[in-house]
CSV table of C-alpha atoms and ligand atoms in Angstrom, one decimal:
chain,number,residue,atom,x,y,z
A,722,UNK,CA,-61.3,31.4,14.1
A,723,UNK,CA,-60.1,32.3,11.4
A,724,UNK,CA,-56.4,33.0,12.9
A,725,UNK,CA,-56.1,30.0,14.5
A,726,UNK,CA,-56.8,28.5,11.9
A,727,UNK,CA,-53.9,29.9,9.6
A,728,UNK,CA,-51.6,29.2,13.4
A,729,UNK,CA,-52.6,25.8,13.5
A,730,UNK,CA,-51.6,25.3,9.4
A,731,UNK,CA,-48.2,26.7,10.2
A,732,UNK,CA,-48.1,24.9,13.2
A,733,UNK,CA,-48.5,21.8,11.1
A,734,UNK,CA,-46.3,23.0,8.2
A,735,UNK,CA,-43.7,23.4,10.8
A,736,UNK,CA,-43.4,20.4,12.0
A,737,UNK,CA,-44.1,17.8,7.9
A,738,UNK,CA,-40.9,20.1,7.7
A,739,UNK,CA,-38.4,18.6,10.6
A,740,UNK,CA,-40.9,15.2,11.2
A,741,UNK,CA,-38.8,13.2,8.3
A,742,UNK,CA,-35.7,14.4,9.3
A,743,UNK,CA,-36.2,13.1,13.0
A,744,UNK,CA,-37.2,9.9,12.0
A,745,UNK,CA,-33.7,9.4,9.1
A,746,UNK,CA,-31.4,10.0,12.3
A,747,UNK,CA,-33.3,7.8,14.6
A,748,UNK,CA,-33.3,5.1,11.9
A,749,UNK,CA,-29.2,5.6,12.5
A,750,UNK,CA,-28.6,6.1,15.7
A,751,UNK,CA,-31.2,3.2,17.3
A,752,UNK,CA,-30.7,-0.5,16.3
A,753,UNK,CA,-31.7,-1.8,12.7
A,754,UNK,CA,-29.1,0.6,10.7
A,755,UNK,CA,-26.2,0.4,12.8
A,756,UNK,CA,-22.8,1.9,11.5
A,757,UNK,CA,-20.2,-0.6,11.4
A,758,UNK,CA,-17.7,-0.1,13.0
A,759,UNK,CA,-13.3,-0.8,11.6
A,760,UNK,CA,-9.8,0.1,12.6
A,761,UNK,CA,-7.2,0.3,10.7
A,762,UNK,CA,-3.2,0.4,11.4
A,763,UNK,CA,-1.7,1.7,9.5
A,764,UNK,CA,2.2,1.9,9.0
A,765,UNK,CA,4.0,5.7,10.0
A,766,UNK,CA,6.2,5.5,6.8
A,767,UNK,CA,7.3,8.5,4.3
A,768,UNK,CA,5.6,7.1,1.0
A,769,UNK,CA,3.3,8.9,-1.7
A,770,UNK,CA,3.2,4.9,-2.2
A,771,UNK,CA,1.2,4.8,1.3
A,772,UNK,CA,-0.6,7.7,2.0
A,773,UNK,CA,-2.5,6.5,-1.4
A,774,UNK,CA,-3.6,3.4,0.1
A,775,UNK,CA,-4.6,5.1,2.8
A,776,UNK,CA,-7.4,7.4,1.5
A,777,UNK,CA,-8.0,4.7,-0.7
A,778,UNK,CA,-9.9,3.2,2.4
A,779,UNK,CA,-10.7,6.4,4.5
A,780,UNK,CA,-12.7,7.3,0.9
A,781,UNK,CA,-13.5,4.0,0.2
A,782,UNK,CA,-15.2,3.3,4.2
A,783,UNK,CA,-17.0,6.9,3.7
A,784,UNK,CA,-18.6,5.7,0.5
A,785,UNK,CA,-20.1,2.4,2.2
A,786,UNK,CA,-20.9,4.7,5.3
A,787,UNK,CA,-18.7,3.7,7.6
A,788,UNK,CA,-16.7,4.5,10.4
A,789,UNK,CA,-13.1,5.0,10.0
A,790,UNK,CA,-11.1,4.1,13.3
A,791,UNK,CA,-7.7,5.7,12.1
A,792,UNK,CA,-4.0,4.6,13.7
A,793,UNK,CA,-1.0,5.5,12.0
A,794,UNK,CA,2.6,3.8,13.8
A,795,UNK,CA,5.7,1.9,13.3
A,796,UNK,CA,4.6,-2.0,14.3
A,797,UNK,CA,4.5,-1.9,17.9
A,798,UNK,CA,2.8,1.4,17.9
A,799,UNK,CA,0.2,-1.3,15.7
A,800,UNK,CA,-0.4,-4.1,18.2
A,801,UNK,CA,-1.3,-1.7,20.6
A,802,UNK,CA,-3.8,0.3,17.9
A,803,UNK,CA,-5.2,-3.6,17.2
A,804,UNK,CA,-5.9,-3.9,21.8
A,805,UNK,CA,-7.4,-0.4,21.6
A,806,UNK,CA,-9.3,-1.9,18.9
A,807,UNK,CA,-11.2,-5.0,20.1
A,808,UNK,CA,-11.2,-3.0,23.3
A,809,UNK,CA,-13.5,-0.4,21.5
A,810,UNK,CA,-16.3,-3.6,19.6
A,811,UNK,CA,-14.2,-2.4,16.3
A,812,UNK,CA,-16.5,-5.0,13.6
A,813,UNK,CA,-13.5,-5.4,11.6
A,814,UNK,CA,-10.0,-4.9,11.4
A,815,UNK,CA,-7.9,-3.5,8.6
A,816,UNK,CA,-4.0,-4.2,9.2
A,817,UNK,CA,-0.8,-3.4,7.2
A,818,UNK,CA,2.0,-5.0,9.3
A,819,UNK,CA,5.1,-3.5,9.1
A,820,UNK,CA,7.3,-6.2,9.3
A,821,UNK,CA,6.2,-10.4,8.4
A,822,UNK,CA,6.8,-11.2,12.1
A,823,UNK,CA,5.2,-11.0,15.7
A,824,UNK,CA,1.4,-11.0,15.0
A,825,UNK,CA,0.0,-14.1,16.5
A,826,UNK,CA,-0.5,-13.4,19.8
A,827,UNK,CA,-2.7,-9.7,19.2
A,828,UNK,CA,-4.2,-11.6,15.5
A,829,UNK,CA,-5.2,-14.5,18.2
A,830,UNK,CA,-6.6,-11.8,20.6
A,831,UNK,CA,-8.2,-10.4,18.0
A,832,UNK,CA,-9.7,-14.4,17.0
A,833,UNK,CA,-11.3,-14.8,20.1
A,834,UNK,CA,-12.9,-11.8,20.3
A,835,UNK,CA,-14.8,-12.4,16.8
A,836,UNK,CA,-13.6,-9.2,15.1
A,837,UNK,CA,-11.9,-10.7,11.8
A,838,UNK,CA,-8.8,-9.3,10.9
A,839,UNK,CA,-7.6,-8.6,6.7
A,840,UNK,CA,-3.8,-7.8,5.8
A,841,UNK,CA,-3.8,-5.0,3.3
A,842,UNK,CA,-0.7,-4.7,1.6
A,843,UNK,CA,1.9,-7.7,2.8
A,844,UNK,CA,1.5,-10.6,4.5
A,845,UNK,CA,2.5,-12.8,7.7
A,846,UNK,CA,4.0,-15.2,9.3
A,847,UNK,CA,1.3,-15.8,11.5
A,848,UNK,CA,-1.2,-18.8,11.1
A,849,UNK,CA,-3.5,-18.3,8.4
A,850,UNK,CA,-6.5,-19.0,10.8
A,851,UNK,CA,-5.8,-16.0,12.6
A,852,UNK,CA,-6.4,-13.7,9.7
A,853,UNK,CA,-9.4,-13.7,6.5
A,854,UNK,CA,-7.2,-12.7,3.6
A,855,UNK,CA,-3.8,-11.0,2.3
A,856,UNK,CA,-5.1,-8.3,-0.7
A,857,UNK,CA,-1.5,-7.6,-2.2
A,858,UNK,CA,0.4,-7.4,-5.2
A,859,UNK,CA,2.3,-11.0,-5.5
A,860,UNK,CA,5.8,-9.8,-4.6
A,861,UNK,CA,8.4,-12.6,-5.9
A,862,UNK,CA,6.5,-11.4,-9.8
A,863,UNK,CA,7.5,-8.4,-9.3
A,864,UNK,CA,10.7,-8.6,-8.4
A,865,UNK,CA,11.4,-11.3,-11.7
A,866,UNK,CA,9.6,-9.2,-13.9
A,867,UNK,CA,12.4,-5.7,-12.8
A,868,UNK,CA,15.3,-9.2,-13.1
A,869,UNK,CA,14.2,-9.6,-16.9
A,870,UNK,CA,13.3,-6.4,-18.0
A,871,UNK,CA,16.9,-6.0,-16.6
A,872,UNK,CA,18.5,-9.8,-17.8
A,873,UNK,CA,17.5,-7.9,-21.3
A,874,UNK,CA,18.2,-4.1,-20.5
A,875,UNK,CA,21.9,-5.6,-20.4
A,876,UNK,CA,22.3,-8.1,-22.8
A,877,UNK,CA,23.1,-10.2,-20.1
A,878,UNK,CA,26.0,-8.7,-18.8
A,879,UNK,CA,26.8,-5.6,-16.2
A,880,UNK,CA,26.6,-4.4,-12.3
A,881,UNK,CA,23.4,-4.8,-10.0
A,882,UNK,CA,22.9,-2.4,-6.8
A,883,UNK,CA,19.9,-3.4,-5.0
A,884,UNK,CA,18.5,-0.8,-2.5
A,885,UNK,CA,16.5,-2.9,-0.8
A,886,UNK,CA,12.9,-2.2,1.4
A,887,UNK,CA,12.9,-3.1,5.2
A,888,UNK,CA,14.7,-6.5,5.4
A,889,UNK,CA,11.5,-8.1,8.0
A,890,UNK,CA,9.0,-6.4,5.5
A,891,UNK,CA,7.8,-8.8,2.8
A,892,UNK,CA,7.5,-6.6,0.1
A,893,UNK,CA,11.1,-6.6,0.1
A,894,UNK,CA,11.9,-10.1,1.1
A,895,UNK,CA,9.5,-11.5,-2.1
A,896,UNK,CA,11.5,-8.1,-4.7
A,897,UNK,CA,14.7,-9.5,-4.0
A,898,UNK,CA,14.0,-13.1,-4.1
A,899,UNK,CA,12.1,-13.1,-6.7
A,900,UNK,CA,15.2,-10.4,-8.4
A,901,UNK,CA,17.9,-12.9,-7.7
A,902,UNK,CA,15.7,-16.2,-9.0
A,903,UNK,CA,16.1,-14.7,-12.6
A,904,UNK,CA,19.0,-13.0,-12.6
A,905,UNK,CA,20.8,-16.4,-10.6
A,906,UNK,CA,20.8,-17.6,-14.2
A,907,UNK,CA,22.7,-15.3,-15.6
A,908,UNK,CA,26.3,-15.3,-14.7
A,909,UNK,CA,27.5,-11.7,-16.3
A,910,UNK,CA,25.2,-10.2,-14.0
A,911,UNK,CA,26.0,-9.3,-10.8
A,912,UNK,CA,24.1,-7.7,-7.4
A,913,UNK,CA,27.7,-5.8,-6.4
A,914,UNK,CA,26.0,-4.2,-3.4
A,915,UNK,CA,22.6,-4.3,-1.9
A,916,UNK,CA,21.4,-2.1,1.7
A,917,UNK,CA,18.5,-0.9,2.7
A,918,UNK,CA,17.1,2.0,2.0
A,919,UNK,CA,14.0,1.6,4.5
A,920,UNK,CA,11.7,2.8,1.3
A,921,UNK,CA,12.3,6.5,1.6
A,922,UNK,CA,13.5,8.9,-0.9
A,923,UNK,CA,15.7,10.3,1.2
A,924,UNK,CA,17.6,6.8,2.8
A,925,UNK,CA,17.7,5.5,-0.3
A,926,UNK,CA,20.1,9.2,-1.6
A,927,UNK,CA,21.9,8.3,1.2
A,928,UNK,CA,22.7,4.8,0.4
A,929,UNK,CA,24.1,5.6,-3.6
A,930,UNK,CA,25.8,8.8,-3.0
A,931,UNK,CA,28.2,6.4,-0.2
A,932,UNK,CA,27.8,4.2,-2.7
A,933,UNK,CA,29.2,6.8,-5.4
A,934,UNK,CA,32.1,8.3,-2.2
A,935,UNK,CA,33.6,4.7,-2.2
A,936,UNK,CA,33.9,4.0,-5.8
A,937,UNK,CA,30.9,1.4,-5.7
A,938,UNK,CA,30.5,0.7,-9.8
A,939,UNK,CA,27.5,0.6,-11.2
A,940,UNK,CA,25.4,0.0,-14.5
A,941,UNK,CA,21.5,-0.7,-12.6
A,942,UNK,CA,19.4,1.2,-9.1
A,943,UNK,CA,17.5,-1.8,-8.7
A,944,UNK,CA,15.2,0.4,-5.7
A,945,UNK,CA,13.0,-1.7,-4.3
A,946,UNK,CA,10.4,1.0,-4.1
A,947,UNK,CA,10.1,4.3,-6.0
A,948,UNK,CA,11.0,7.1,-3.1
A,949,UNK,CA,14.3,5.0,-2.6
A,950,UNK,CA,15.0,5.3,-6.2
A,951,UNK,CA,13.9,8.4,-6.8
A,952,UNK,CA,17.0,9.4,-4.2
A,953,UNK,CA,19.2,7.5,-6.6
A,954,UNK,CA,18.0,9.6,-8.9
A,955,UNK,CA,19.5,12.9,-6.8
A,956,UNK,CA,22.1,11.1,-5.7
A,957,UNK,CA,23.4,9.9,-9.0
A,958,UNK,CA,22.4,14.0,-10.0
A,959,UNK,CA,24.8,15.7,-7.2
A,960,UNK,CA,27.7,13.0,-8.0
A,961,UNK,CA,27.6,14.1,-11.6
A,962,UNK,CA,26.6,11.7,-13.0
A,963,UNK,CA,23.2,11.3,-15.9
A,964,UNK,CA,20.4,8.8,-14.4
A,965,UNK,CA,18.5,6.5,-16.3
A,966,UNK,CA,22.1,7.1,-18.9
A,967,UNK,CA,24.8,6.1,-17.2
A,968,UNK,CA,22.8,3.6,-15.2
A,969,UNK,CA,19.3,2.7,-15.3
A,970,UNK,CA,17.0,3.2,-12.6
A,971,UNK,CA,14.0,0.0,-12.4
A,972,UNK,CA,12.1,0.3,-9.4
A,973,UNK,CA,8.4,-1.0,-8.3
A,974,UNK,CA,5.0,1.4,-7.2
A,975,UNK,CA,4.4,3.4,-10.2
A,976,UNK,CA,4.0,6.1,-7.9
A,977,UNK,CA,3.0,9.3,-10.1
A,978,UNK,CA,6.4,11.2,-9.5
A,979,UNK,CA,7.8,8.1,-11.0
A,980,UNK,CA,5.7,8.0,-13.7
A,981,UNK,CA,6.8,12.3,-14.3
A,982,UNK,CA,11.1,11.3,-13.4
A,983,UNK,CA,10.8,8.3,-16.0
A,984,UNK,CA,9.1,11.1,-18.5
A,985,UNK,CA,11.7,14.1,-18.2
A,986,UNK,CA,14.6,10.4,-18.3
A,987,UNK,CA,15.6,10.0,-15.7
A,988,UNK,CA,14.3,6.2,-14.8
A,989,UNK,CA,13.5,4.0,-16.9
A,990,UNK,CA,11.8,1.8,-15.4
A,991,UNK,CA,9.0,1.4,-12.7
A,992,UNK,CA,6.8,-2.4,-11.9
A,993,UNK,CA,3.2,-1.6,-10.8
A,994,UNK,CA,1.6,-2.9,-7.0
A,995,UNK,CA,-2.0,-1.0,-6.6
A,996,UNK,CA,-2.2,1.2,-3.6
A,997,UNK,CA,-5.8,0.9,-4.1
A,998,UNK,CA,-6.7,-1.6,-1.9
A,999,UNK,CA,-9.4,0.4,-0.4
A,1000,UNK,CA,-12.7,-1.4,-2.4
A,1001,UNK,CA,-11.4,-4.6,-2.0
A,1002,UNK,CA,-10.5,-4.4,2.3
A,1003,UNK,CA,-13.8,-3.4,3.0
A,1004,UNK,CA,-15.5,-6.2,0.6
A,1005,UNK,CA,-13.2,-9.1,2.3
A,1006,UNK,CA,-14.4,-7.4,5.6
A,1007,UNK,CA,-18.2,-7.2,5.2
A,1008,UNK,CA,-17.7,-11.2,3.6
A,1009,UNK,CA,-16.5,-11.5,6.5
A,1010,UNK,CA,-19.3,-10.1,9.7
A,1011,UNK,CA,-20.7,-11.7,7.7
A,1012,UNK,CA,-19.3,-15.9,7.7
A,1013,UNK,CA,-19.1,-15.7,3.6
A,1014,UNK,CA,-16.4,-17.4,2.1
A,1015,UNK,CA,-13.1,-15.5,0.7
A,1016,UNK,CA,-10.7,-16.6,-0.3
A,1017,UNK,CA,-7.0,-17.0,1.5
A,1018,UNK,CA,-5.0,-14.3,-0.9
A,1019,UNK,CA,-6.9,-11.8,-2.7
A,1020,UNK,CA,-3.7,-10.2,-6.1
A,1021,UNK,CA,-3.9,-7.6,-7.7
A,1022,UNK,CA,-2.9,-7.4,-11.3
A,1023,UNK,CA,0.8,-5.7,-11.8
A,1024,UNK,CA,2.6,-4.7,-15.0
A,1025,UNK,CA,6.1,-3.0,-16.0
A,1026,UNK,CA,6.4,0.9,-17.6
A,1027,UNK,CA,9.5,1.7,-18.8
A,1028,UNK,CA,9.7,4.7,-21.2
A,1029,UNK,CA,7.8,2.2,-24.2
A,1030,UNK,CA,5.0,2.0,-22.7
A,1031,UNK,CA,4.1,4.3,-19.3
A,1032,UNK,CA,1.9,7.0,-21.1
A,1033,UNK,CA,-0.6,3.2,-21.3
A,1034,UNK,CA,-1.3,3.7,-17.5
A,1035,UNK,CA,-5.0,4.6,-17.5
A,1036,UNK,CA,-4.2,7.5,-15.2
A,1037,UNK,CA,0.0,8.5,-15.3
A,1038,UNK,CA,0.7,6.3,-11.9
A,1039,UNK,CA,-0.2,6.1,-8.7
B,762,GYE,O1,5.7,-0.9,-2.4
B,762,GYE,C1,6.7,0.3,-0.1
B,762,GYE,C2,5.9,0.7,0.9
B,762,GYE,O2,4.1,-2.9,1.3
B,762,GYE,C3,3.3,-2.9,-1.0
B,762,GYE,O3,5.0,-0.3,0.7
B,762,GYE,C4,3.8,-1.6,-0.1
B,762,GYE,C5,5.2,-0.9,-0.4
B,762,GYE,C6,5.4,-0.1,-1.3
B,762,GYE,O4,7.1,0.7,1.6
B,762,GYE,O5,6.4,2.1,-1.5
């Protein structure tokens, strides 16, 4: 009898240990607290900025217990990924649009399926009714800030070469127009060359190498992102020049490698552009799925960092 009691007590104890976790699992697997699923159509691009942005999205998804479906491709692949997300009936979509145009049809399909789309880090020319919000920097502001710094350092007179991002991409278009808006007010400053480095360090290096080989004379390199500016640093060094002195180098993004280059004196300035957009992205998407209002444009604040103030950046770059 005593033995039976001991066995019974043991079985009861084991059951008590196992049951709560069984209930917890049931609660997440079954209805009620079903996990939200979000698709993220990211651009395939060889830049540390973009990797940091992807990490920001992944970390926030994890923190919130959201199931994230990540696709990293070119624009055609992004369109296909969105269609795939729609078929999988995701609850929301984050899209970092490679270029400005070509989105109307697929965004309409998402809207027809009742799936909200939040634009991360770049804008599109599709109607505002097809997307919830654009979360990004003010790219024209970044261009103007860079130009003001250049005009001051050149004292209103000198030659600039511009390393363009993708000419069809929203930030490249606006970083050029914002920059020119200010430069055009200085008759002594001339942009002597402007060419795409496709956002890449290696392409940026090749473009500047070609300019140097062709004997192009310049006082400033203005690059639409830090990666291309670091390519310009390499090109100048291999031509026996001293970047940061023989020509000033300014760009946009504020990645850690640019801060290090500023510290060494290879680069002179960078305008911050935050890639840490995961938290705002999910906040907006969650609000949209609940039918709550979301601002059409959520602009993250930026400031310029140069040799005088780069140590003030809270993380010394992204
Ligand atoms: O500046 C650049 C990236 O869209 C804001 O894209 C983003 C830009 C960023 O390639 O490094």
